[in-house]
Coordinates of C-alpha atoms in Angstrom, one line a residue:
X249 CA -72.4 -15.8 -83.6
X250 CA -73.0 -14.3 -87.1
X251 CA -73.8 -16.6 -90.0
X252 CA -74.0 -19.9 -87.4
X253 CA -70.1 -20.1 -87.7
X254 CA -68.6 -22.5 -86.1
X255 CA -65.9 -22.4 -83.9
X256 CA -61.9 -23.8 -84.5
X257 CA -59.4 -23.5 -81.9
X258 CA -55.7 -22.4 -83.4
X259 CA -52.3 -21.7 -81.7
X260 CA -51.6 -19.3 -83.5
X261 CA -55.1 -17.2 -83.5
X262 CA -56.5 -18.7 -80.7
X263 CA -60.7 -19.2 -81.3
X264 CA -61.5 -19.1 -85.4
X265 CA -65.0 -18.1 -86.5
X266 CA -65.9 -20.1 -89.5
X267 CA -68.9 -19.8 -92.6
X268 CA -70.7 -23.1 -92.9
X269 CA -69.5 -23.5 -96.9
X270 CA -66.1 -22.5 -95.3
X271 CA -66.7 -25.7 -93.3
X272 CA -68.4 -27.3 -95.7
X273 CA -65.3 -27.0 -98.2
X274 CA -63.1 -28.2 -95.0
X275 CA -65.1 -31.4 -94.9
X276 CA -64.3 -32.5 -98.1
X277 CA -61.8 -35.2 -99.8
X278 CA -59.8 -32.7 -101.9
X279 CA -59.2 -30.4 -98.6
X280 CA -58.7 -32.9 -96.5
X281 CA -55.6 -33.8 -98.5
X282 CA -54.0 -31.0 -97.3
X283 CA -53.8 -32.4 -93.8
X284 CA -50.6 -35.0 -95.6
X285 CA -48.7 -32.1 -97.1
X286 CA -46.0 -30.2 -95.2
X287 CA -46.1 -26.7 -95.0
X288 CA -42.3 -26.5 -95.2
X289 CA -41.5 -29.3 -96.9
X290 CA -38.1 -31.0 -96.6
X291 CA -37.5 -28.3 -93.8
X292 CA -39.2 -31.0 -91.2
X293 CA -35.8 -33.0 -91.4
X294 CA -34.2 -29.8 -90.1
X295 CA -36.5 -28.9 -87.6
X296 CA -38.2 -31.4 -85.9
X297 CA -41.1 -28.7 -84.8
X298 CA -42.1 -27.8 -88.4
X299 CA -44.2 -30.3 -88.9
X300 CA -47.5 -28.1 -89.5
X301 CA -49.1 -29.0 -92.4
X302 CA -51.2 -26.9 -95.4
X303 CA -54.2 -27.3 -93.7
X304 CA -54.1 -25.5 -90.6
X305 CA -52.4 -22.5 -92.6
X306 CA -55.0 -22.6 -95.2
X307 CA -57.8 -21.9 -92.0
X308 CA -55.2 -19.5 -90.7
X309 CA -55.5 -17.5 -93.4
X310 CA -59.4 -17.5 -94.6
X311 CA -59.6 -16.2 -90.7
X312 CA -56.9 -13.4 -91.3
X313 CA -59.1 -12.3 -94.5
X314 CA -62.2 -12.1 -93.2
X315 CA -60.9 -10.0 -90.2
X316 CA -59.2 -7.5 -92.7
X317 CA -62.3 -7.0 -95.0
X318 CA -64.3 -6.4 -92.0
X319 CA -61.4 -4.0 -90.7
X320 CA -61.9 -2.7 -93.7
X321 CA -65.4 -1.9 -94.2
X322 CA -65.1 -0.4 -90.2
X323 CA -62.8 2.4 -91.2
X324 CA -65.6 3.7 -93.2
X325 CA -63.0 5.7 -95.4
X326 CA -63.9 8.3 -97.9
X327 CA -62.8 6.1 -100.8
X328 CA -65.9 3.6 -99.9
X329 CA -68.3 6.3 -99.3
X330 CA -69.9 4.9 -102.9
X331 CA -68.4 1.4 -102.4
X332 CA -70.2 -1.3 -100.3
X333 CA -68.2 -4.4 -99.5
X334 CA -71.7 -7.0 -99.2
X335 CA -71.7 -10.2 -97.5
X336 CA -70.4 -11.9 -100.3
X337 CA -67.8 -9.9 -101.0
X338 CA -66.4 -11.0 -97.8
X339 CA -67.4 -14.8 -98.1
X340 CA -65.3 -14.8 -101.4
X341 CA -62.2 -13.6 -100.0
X342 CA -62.5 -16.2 -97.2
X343 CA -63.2 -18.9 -99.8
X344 CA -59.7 -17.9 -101.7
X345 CA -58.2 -17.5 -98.9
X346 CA -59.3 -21.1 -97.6
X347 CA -58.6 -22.7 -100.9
X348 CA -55.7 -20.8 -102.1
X349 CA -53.3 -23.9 -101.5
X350 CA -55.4 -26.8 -102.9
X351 CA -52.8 -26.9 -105.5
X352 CA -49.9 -27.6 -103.7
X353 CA -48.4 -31.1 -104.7
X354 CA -45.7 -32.7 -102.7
X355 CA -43.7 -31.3 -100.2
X356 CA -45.2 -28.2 -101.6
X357 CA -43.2 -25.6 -103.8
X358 CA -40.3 -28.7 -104.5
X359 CA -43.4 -30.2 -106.6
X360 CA -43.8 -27.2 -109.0
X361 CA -40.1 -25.7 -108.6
X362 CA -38.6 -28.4 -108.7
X363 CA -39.9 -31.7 -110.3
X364 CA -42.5 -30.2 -113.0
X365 CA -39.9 -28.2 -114.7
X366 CA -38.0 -31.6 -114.9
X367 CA -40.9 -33.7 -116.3
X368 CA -43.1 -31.5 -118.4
X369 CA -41.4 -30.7 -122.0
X370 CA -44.7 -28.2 -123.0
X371 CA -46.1 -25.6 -122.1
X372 CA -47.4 -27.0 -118.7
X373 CA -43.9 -26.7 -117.5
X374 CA -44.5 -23.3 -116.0
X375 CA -47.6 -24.7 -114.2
X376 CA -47.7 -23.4 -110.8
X377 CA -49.8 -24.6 -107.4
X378 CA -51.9 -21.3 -107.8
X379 CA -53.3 -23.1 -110.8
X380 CA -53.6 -26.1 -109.5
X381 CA -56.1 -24.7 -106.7
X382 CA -58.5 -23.3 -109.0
X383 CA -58.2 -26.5 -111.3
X384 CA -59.2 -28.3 -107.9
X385 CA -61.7 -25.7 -107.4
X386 CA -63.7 -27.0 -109.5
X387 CA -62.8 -30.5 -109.4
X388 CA -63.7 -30.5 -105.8
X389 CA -67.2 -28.6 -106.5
X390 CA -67.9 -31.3 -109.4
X391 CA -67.2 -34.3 -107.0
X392 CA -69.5 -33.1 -104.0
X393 CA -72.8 -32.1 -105.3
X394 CA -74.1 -31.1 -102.2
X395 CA -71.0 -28.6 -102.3
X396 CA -72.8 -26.6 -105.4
X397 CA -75.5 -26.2 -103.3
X398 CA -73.9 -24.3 -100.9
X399 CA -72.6 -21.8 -103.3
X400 CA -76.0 -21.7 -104.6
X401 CA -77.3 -20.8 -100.9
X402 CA -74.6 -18.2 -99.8
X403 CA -75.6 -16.7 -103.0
X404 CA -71.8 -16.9 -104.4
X405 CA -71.7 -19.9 -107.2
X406 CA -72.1 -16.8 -109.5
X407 CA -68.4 -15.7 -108.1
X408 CA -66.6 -18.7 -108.8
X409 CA -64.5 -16.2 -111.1
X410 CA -64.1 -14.0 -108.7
X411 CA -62.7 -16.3 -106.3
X412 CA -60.2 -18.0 -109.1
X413 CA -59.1 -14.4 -109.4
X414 CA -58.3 -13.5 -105.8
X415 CA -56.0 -16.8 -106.0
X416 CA -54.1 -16.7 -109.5
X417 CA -54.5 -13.4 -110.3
X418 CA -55.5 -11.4 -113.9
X419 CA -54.8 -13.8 -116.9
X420 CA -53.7 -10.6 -118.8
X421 CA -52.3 -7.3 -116.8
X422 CA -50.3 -6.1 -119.7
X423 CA -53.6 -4.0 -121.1
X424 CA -54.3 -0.7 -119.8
X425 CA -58.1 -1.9 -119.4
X426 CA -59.2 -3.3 -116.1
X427 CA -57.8 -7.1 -116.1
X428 CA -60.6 -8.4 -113.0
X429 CA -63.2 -9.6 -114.0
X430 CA -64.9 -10.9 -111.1
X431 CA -65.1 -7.2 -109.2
X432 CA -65.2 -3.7 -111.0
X433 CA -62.2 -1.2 -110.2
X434 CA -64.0 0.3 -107.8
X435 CA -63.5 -2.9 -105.6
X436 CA -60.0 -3.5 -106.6
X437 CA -58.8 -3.2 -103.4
X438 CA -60.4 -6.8 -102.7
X439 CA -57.7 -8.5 -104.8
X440 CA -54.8 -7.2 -102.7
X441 CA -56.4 -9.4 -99.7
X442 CA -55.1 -13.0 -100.3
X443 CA -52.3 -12.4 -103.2
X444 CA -51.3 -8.8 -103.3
X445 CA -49.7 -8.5 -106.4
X446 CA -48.9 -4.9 -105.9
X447 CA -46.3 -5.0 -102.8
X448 CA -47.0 -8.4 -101.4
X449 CA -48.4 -7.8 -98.3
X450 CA -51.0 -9.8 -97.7
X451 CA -52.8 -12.5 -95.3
X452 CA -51.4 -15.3 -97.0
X453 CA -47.6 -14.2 -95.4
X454 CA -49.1 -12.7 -92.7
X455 CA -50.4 -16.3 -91.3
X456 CA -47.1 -18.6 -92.6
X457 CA -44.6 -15.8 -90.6
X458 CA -46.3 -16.3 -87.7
X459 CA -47.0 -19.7 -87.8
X460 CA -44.0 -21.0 -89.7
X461 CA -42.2 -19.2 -86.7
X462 CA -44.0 -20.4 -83.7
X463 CA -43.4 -23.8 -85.0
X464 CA -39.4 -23.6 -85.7
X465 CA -38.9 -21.8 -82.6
X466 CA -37.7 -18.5 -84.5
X467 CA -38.4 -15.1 -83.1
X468 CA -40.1 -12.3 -84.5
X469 CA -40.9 -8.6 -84.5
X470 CA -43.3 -8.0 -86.7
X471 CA -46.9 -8.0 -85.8
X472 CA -50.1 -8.7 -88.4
X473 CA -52.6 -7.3 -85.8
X474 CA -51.3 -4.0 -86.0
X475 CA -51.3 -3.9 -89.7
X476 CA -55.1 -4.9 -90.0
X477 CA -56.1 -2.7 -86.9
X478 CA -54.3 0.5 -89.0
X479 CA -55.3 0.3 -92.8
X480 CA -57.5 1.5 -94.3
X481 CA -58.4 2.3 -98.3
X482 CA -57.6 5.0 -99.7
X483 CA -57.7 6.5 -103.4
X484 CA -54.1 6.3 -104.8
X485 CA -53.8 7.6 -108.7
X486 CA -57.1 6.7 -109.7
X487 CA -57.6 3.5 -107.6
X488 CA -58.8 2.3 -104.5
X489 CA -55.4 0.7 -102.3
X490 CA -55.3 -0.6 -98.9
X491 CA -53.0 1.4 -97.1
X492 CA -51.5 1.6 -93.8
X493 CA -50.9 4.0 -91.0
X494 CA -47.4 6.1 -91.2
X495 CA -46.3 4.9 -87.9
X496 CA -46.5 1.0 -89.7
X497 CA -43.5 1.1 -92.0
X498 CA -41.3 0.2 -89.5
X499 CA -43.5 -2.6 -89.1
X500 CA -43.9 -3.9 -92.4
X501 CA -39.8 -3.5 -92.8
X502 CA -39.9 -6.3 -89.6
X503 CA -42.5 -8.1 -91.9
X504 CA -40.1 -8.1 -94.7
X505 CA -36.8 -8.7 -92.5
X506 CA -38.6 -11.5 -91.1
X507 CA -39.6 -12.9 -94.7
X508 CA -35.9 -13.0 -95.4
X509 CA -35.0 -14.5 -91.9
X510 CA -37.0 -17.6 -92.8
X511 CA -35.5 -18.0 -95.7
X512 CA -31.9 -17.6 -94.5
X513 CA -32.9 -20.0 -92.1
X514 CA -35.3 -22.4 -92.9
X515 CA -36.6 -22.2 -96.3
X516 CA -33.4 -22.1 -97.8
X517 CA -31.4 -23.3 -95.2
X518 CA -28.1 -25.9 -96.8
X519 CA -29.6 -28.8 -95.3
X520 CA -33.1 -28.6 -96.1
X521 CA -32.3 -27.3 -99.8
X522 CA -30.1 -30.7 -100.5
X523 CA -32.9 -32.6 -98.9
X524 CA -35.3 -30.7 -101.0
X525 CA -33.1 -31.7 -103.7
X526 CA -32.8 -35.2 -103.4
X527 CA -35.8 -36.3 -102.9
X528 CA -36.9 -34.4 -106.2
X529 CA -34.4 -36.6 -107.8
X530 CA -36.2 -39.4 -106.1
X531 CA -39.5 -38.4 -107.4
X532 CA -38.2 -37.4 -111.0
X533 CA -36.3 -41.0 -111.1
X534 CA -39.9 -42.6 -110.1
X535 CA -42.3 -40.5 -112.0
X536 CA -42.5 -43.6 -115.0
X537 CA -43.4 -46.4 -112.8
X538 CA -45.7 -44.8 -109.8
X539 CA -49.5 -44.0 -110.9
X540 CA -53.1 -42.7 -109.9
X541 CA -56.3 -43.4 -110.8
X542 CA -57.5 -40.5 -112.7
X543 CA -60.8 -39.3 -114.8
X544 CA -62.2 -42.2 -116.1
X545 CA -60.0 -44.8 -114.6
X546 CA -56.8 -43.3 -116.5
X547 CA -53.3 -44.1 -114.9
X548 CA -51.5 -40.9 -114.6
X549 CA -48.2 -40.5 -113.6
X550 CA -47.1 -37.6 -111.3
X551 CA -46.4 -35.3 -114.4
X552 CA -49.6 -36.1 -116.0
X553 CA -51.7 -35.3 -112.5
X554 CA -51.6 -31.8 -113.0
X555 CA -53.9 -32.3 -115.6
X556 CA -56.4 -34.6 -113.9
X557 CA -57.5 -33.6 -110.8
X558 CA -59.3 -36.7 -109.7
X559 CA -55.6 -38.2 -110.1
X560 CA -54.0 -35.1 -108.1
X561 CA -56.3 -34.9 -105.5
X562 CA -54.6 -38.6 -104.4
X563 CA -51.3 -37.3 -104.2
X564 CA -49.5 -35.8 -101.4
X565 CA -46.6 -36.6 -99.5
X566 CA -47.1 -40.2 -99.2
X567 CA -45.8 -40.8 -102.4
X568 CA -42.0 -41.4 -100.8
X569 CA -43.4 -43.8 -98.3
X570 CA -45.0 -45.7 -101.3
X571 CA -41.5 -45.4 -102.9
X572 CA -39.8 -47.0 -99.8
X573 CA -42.5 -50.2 -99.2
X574 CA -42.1 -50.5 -102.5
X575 CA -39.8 -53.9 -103.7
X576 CA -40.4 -53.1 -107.9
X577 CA -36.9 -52.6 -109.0
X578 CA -37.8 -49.7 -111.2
X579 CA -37.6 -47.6 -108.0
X580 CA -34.5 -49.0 -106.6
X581 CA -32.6 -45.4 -107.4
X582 CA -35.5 -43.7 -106.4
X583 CA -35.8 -45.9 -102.8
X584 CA -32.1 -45.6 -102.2
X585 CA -31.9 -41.7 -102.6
X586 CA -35.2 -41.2 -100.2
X587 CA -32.9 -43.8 -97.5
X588 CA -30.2 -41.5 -97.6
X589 CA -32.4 -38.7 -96.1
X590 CA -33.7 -40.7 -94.0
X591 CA -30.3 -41.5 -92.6
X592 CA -29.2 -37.9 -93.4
X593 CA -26.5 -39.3 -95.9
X594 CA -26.9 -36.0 -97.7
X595 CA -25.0 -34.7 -100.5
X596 CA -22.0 -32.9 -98.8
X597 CA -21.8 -29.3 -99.1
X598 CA -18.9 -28.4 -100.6
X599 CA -19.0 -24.4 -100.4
X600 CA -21.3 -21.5 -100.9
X601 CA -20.0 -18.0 -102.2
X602 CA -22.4 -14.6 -101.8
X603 CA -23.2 -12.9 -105.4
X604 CA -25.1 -9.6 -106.3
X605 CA -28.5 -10.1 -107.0
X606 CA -28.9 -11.6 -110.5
X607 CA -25.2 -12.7 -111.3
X608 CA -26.1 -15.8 -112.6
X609 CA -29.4 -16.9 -114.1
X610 CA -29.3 -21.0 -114.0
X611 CA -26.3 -23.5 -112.9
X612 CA -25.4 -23.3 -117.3
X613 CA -23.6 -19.7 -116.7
X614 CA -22.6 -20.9 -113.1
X615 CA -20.2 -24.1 -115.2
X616 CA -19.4 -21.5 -117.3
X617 CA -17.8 -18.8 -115.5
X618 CA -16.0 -21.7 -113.3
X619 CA -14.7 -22.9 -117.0
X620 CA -13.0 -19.5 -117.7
X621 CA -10.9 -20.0 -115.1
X622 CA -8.4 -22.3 -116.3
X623 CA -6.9 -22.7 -112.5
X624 CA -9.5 -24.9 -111.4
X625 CA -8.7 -27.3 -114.1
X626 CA -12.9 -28.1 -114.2
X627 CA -14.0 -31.1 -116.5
X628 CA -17.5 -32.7 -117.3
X629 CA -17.0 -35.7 -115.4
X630 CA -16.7 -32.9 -111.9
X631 CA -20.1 -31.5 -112.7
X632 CA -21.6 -35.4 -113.3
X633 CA -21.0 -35.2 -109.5
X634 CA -21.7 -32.2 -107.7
X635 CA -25.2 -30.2 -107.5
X636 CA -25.0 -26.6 -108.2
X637 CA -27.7 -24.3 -106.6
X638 CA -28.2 -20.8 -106.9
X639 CA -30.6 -19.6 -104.1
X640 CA -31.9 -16.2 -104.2
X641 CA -32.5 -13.6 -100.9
X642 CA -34.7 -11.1 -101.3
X643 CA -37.7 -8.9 -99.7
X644 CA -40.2 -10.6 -102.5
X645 CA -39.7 -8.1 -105.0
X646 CA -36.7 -9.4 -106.4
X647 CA -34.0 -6.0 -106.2
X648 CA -36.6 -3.9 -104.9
X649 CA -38.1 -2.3 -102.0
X650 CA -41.6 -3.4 -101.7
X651 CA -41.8 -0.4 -99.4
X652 CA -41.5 2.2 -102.1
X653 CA -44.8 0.9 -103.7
X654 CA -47.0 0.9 -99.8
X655 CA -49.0 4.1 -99.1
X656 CA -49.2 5.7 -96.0
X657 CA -51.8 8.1 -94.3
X658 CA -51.5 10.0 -91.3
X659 CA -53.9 10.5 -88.0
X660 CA -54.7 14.2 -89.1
X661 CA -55.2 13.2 -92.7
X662 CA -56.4 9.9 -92.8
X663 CA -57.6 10.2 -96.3
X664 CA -54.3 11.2 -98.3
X665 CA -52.1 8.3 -98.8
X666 CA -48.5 9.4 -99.8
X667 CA -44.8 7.4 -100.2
X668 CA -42.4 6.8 -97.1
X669 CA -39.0 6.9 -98.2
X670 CA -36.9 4.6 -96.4
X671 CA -34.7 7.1 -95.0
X672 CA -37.5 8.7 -92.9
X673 CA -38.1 5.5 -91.2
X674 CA -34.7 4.8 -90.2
X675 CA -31.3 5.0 -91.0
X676 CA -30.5 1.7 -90.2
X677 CA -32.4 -0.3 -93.3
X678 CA -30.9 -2.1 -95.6
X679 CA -29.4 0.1 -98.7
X680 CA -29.7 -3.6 -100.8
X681 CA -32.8 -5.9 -101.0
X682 CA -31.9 -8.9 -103.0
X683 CA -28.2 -10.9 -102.8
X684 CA -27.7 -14.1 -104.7
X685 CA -26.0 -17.5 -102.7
X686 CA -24.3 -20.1 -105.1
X687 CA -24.2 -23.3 -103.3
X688 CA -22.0 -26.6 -104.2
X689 CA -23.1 -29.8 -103.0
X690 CA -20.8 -33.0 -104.1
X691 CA -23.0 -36.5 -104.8
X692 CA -19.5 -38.4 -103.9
X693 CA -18.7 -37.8 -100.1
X694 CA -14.8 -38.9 -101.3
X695 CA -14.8 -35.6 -103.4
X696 CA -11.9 -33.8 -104.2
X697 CA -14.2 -30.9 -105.8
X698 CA -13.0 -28.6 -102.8
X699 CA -10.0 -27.5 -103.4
X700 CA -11.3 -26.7 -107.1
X701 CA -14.1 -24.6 -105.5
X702 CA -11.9 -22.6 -103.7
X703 CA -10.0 -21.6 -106.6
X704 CA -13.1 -20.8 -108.2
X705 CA -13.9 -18.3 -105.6
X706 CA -10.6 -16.7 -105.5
X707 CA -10.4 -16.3 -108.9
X708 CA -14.2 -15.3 -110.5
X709 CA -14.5 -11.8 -111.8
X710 CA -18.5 -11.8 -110.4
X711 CA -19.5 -11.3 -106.9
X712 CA -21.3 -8.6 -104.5
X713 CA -20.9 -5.3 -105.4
X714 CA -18.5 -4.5 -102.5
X715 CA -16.4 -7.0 -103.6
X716 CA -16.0 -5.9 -107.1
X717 CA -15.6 -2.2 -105.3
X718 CA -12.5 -3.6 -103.8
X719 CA -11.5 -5.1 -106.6
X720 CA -11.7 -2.8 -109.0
X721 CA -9.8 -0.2 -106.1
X722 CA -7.0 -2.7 -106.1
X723 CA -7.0 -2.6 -110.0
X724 CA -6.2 1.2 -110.1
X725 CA -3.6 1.6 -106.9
X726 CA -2.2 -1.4 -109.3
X727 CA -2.4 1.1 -112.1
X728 CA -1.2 4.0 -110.5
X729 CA 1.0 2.3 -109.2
X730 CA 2.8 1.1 -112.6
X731 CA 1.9 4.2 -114.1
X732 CA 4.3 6.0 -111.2
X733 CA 7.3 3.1 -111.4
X734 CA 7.2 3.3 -115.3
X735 CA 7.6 7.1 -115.5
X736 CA 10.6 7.1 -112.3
X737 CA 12.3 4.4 -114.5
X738 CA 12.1 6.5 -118.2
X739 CA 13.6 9.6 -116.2
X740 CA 16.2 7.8 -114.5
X741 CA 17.0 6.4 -118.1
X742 CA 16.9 9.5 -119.8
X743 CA 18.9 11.2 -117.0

């Protein structure tokens, strides 16, 4: 066994192969954490299996990254002929891919989606988990000395930037100048391993799809082994891509249908996204009157943690059980918010309506546009007690086709990467990749809000693009219709 890795058994990839810093970093207080923090977050209340956690997806992937750099390096492809990808070139990506979701608070992305952007007035309020793991990078190297040592050793403690790279990404990728750097150009390829920026296929997806859909019991096409078994890199426009084999785009179209299956139906599924809700407004509610030790013995609340790791690296989804045992009276809305989920008392869903993709930008324009309409006779008090969310569908890419920026190469010329347009892989794709949801929950099960939400529905000028097709059809038969009465009624007149 190279490198005296040790062995982990997984479900998903059955017998993992492990470096001995990749265990070392396993073995140690600040990963560790990640064994209290749900993968899916409130989506456990909705499916009883999904109760995987960040740290068996965080192995799941450093495995899927070293086996695609050493698929890599294989393929021997003209674009590395001058390109070695060393030792630790690989041990980095498996690193980033291993620590890539230190960060994560609680309940994962409801932490930094949800409850950050509602605590943090500066400019940490668009602090995301991707910075917390290389914050707590560092804080974990700081805290176990022995762990420097082992960076030292594998002869990568000179990386560190490297490895922050492969996880956050440039700092700056507005300049026309290379923005790495950790890795030259020529190794550019390396960054699209863990966090591919370029068309977001990478091993981080690769390892949640499969996983996320073994453990909710949700079939899937798509298949990651094929992908690593046929790419390859390839020069593309003056730089070095991984690419994939022709007869894959049908594949990575499963990939992406199956990205938006488990958001339709888990991710963003009614129930789990009211659950997600409310127990942000638990956490919000309590963020004044729960603390953690931090750096130097200073209490930090949950908003202030992002900035301490010693105090982040103690929280993790505990913090509503600490809520709930909890008898100050500070947190009595706090604890009776987290006891409705736990007796599914949820916030009742009052409607959801289907928009094109971008309609609205925040819940502001949604109140709004339901304003204009004078039928639904909409005051402040009705928004004081319903929830408005606006959840976005897409293929990752936001309206786009993250297909259109994949290269493909064929058997008989392996070394010219070129575009597949949709329409030569099937006929049967989707002709739109993004759709916007607008979902109303009420806070009062005794509502009455219902009957105002219909008549928001019927009425609002905004919706799909098919719908404002028909509309706008109806508009001119209306037209041409008037236009046709208007003139028979003048000639019978002048007649």
């Amino acid at each position: 066994m190279a490198d005296n890795r040790q062995v982990i058994n997984d479900p998903i990839h059955g017998n993992i192969q492990l470096h001995p810093l990749c265990m070392k970093i396993i073995d140690t207080p600040q990963f560790q954490r990640l064994r209290f923090i749900k993968q899916l977050g409130g989506a456990y209340f909705v499916y009883p299996g999904a109760a995987h956690n960040r740290f068996e997806h965080s192995i799941g992937v450093c495995h899927l990254a070293g086996r695609l750099v050493r698929a890599l390096r294989k393929q021997k492809s003209k674009a590395l002929e001058n390109v070695e990808i060393t030792p630790e070139d690989e041990l980095c990506v498996e690193v980033a891919a291993l620590c890539h979701d230190l960060g994560h608070g609680p309940f994962s992305h409801v932490f930094d989606t949800q409850i950050i952007p509602k605590l943090r007035t500066d400019e940490r309020r668009e602090w995301k988990h991707e910075q917390g793991s290389v914050d707590m990078i560092d804080h974990m190297i700081e805290e176990n000395t022995e762990l420097k040592d082992k960076f030292i050793e594998a002869n990568i403690f000179e990386d560190l930037q490297f490895i922050r790279e492969l996880i956050v990404g440039p700092r700056d990728a507005s300049s026309n100048e290379w923005p790495y750097k950790g890795r030259p150009k020529e190794k550019g390829f390396l960054y699209e391993i863990v966090s591919n920026k370029r068309n977001g296929i990478d091993v981080d997806k690769w390892d949640y799809f499969a996983r996320d859909c073994y453990m909710l019991g949700i079939g899937k096409n798509f298949n990651h082994n094929r992908c690593i078994d046929f790419s390859r890199v390839i020069d593309v426009d003056g730089e070095k891509q991984i690419c994939f084999r022709n007869k894959e785009a049908a594949n990575l179209y499963d990939m992406f249908h199956t990205r938006n299956l488990l958001h339709q139906r888990a991710y963003k599924h009614k129930t789990t996204n009211i659950i997600e809700i409310m127990i942000a407004e638990a956490l919000v509610s309590a963020n004044d009157f729960i603390t953690f030790p931090g750096k130097d013995s200073k209490a930090c609340t949950m908003s202030e943690a992002i900035d301490d790791m010693k105090a982040y690296s103690l929280l993790n989804d505990d913090v509503i059980h600490r809520i709930l045992r909890s008898t100050d009276p500070r947190l009595y809305q706090s604890k009776q918010l987290l006891e409705r989920v736990l007796k599914r008392n949820f916030y009742r869903l009052v409607g959801e309506k289907r928009f094109s993709h971008g309609e609205f930008k925040d819940e502001n324009e949604v109140k709004e546009d339901m304003k204009k309409i004078e039928e639904t006779n909409i005051t402040e008090d009705d928004f004081s007690k319903i929830v408005i969310d606006i959840v976005n569908f897409d293929y990752g890419m936001e309206d786009k086709n993250p297909i259109d920026f994949v290269r493909f190469f064929t058997k008989d010329n392996p070394d010219k990467a070129e575009q597949r347009h949709k329409e030569d892989v099937s006929l049967l794709l989707p002709k739109e990749f993004a759709e916007q949801l607008v979902r109303v929950y009420s806070r009062d099960l005794d509502s009455n809000f219902v009957a105002k939400f219909e008549t928001w529905v019927k009425n609002t000028r905004k919706g799909t693009k098919k719908q404002k097709n028909i509309r706008v059809k109806r508009g001119w038969k209306q037209g041409l219709f008037e236009h046709h009465y208007y003139r028979i009624l003048l000639q019978t007149r002048w007649n």
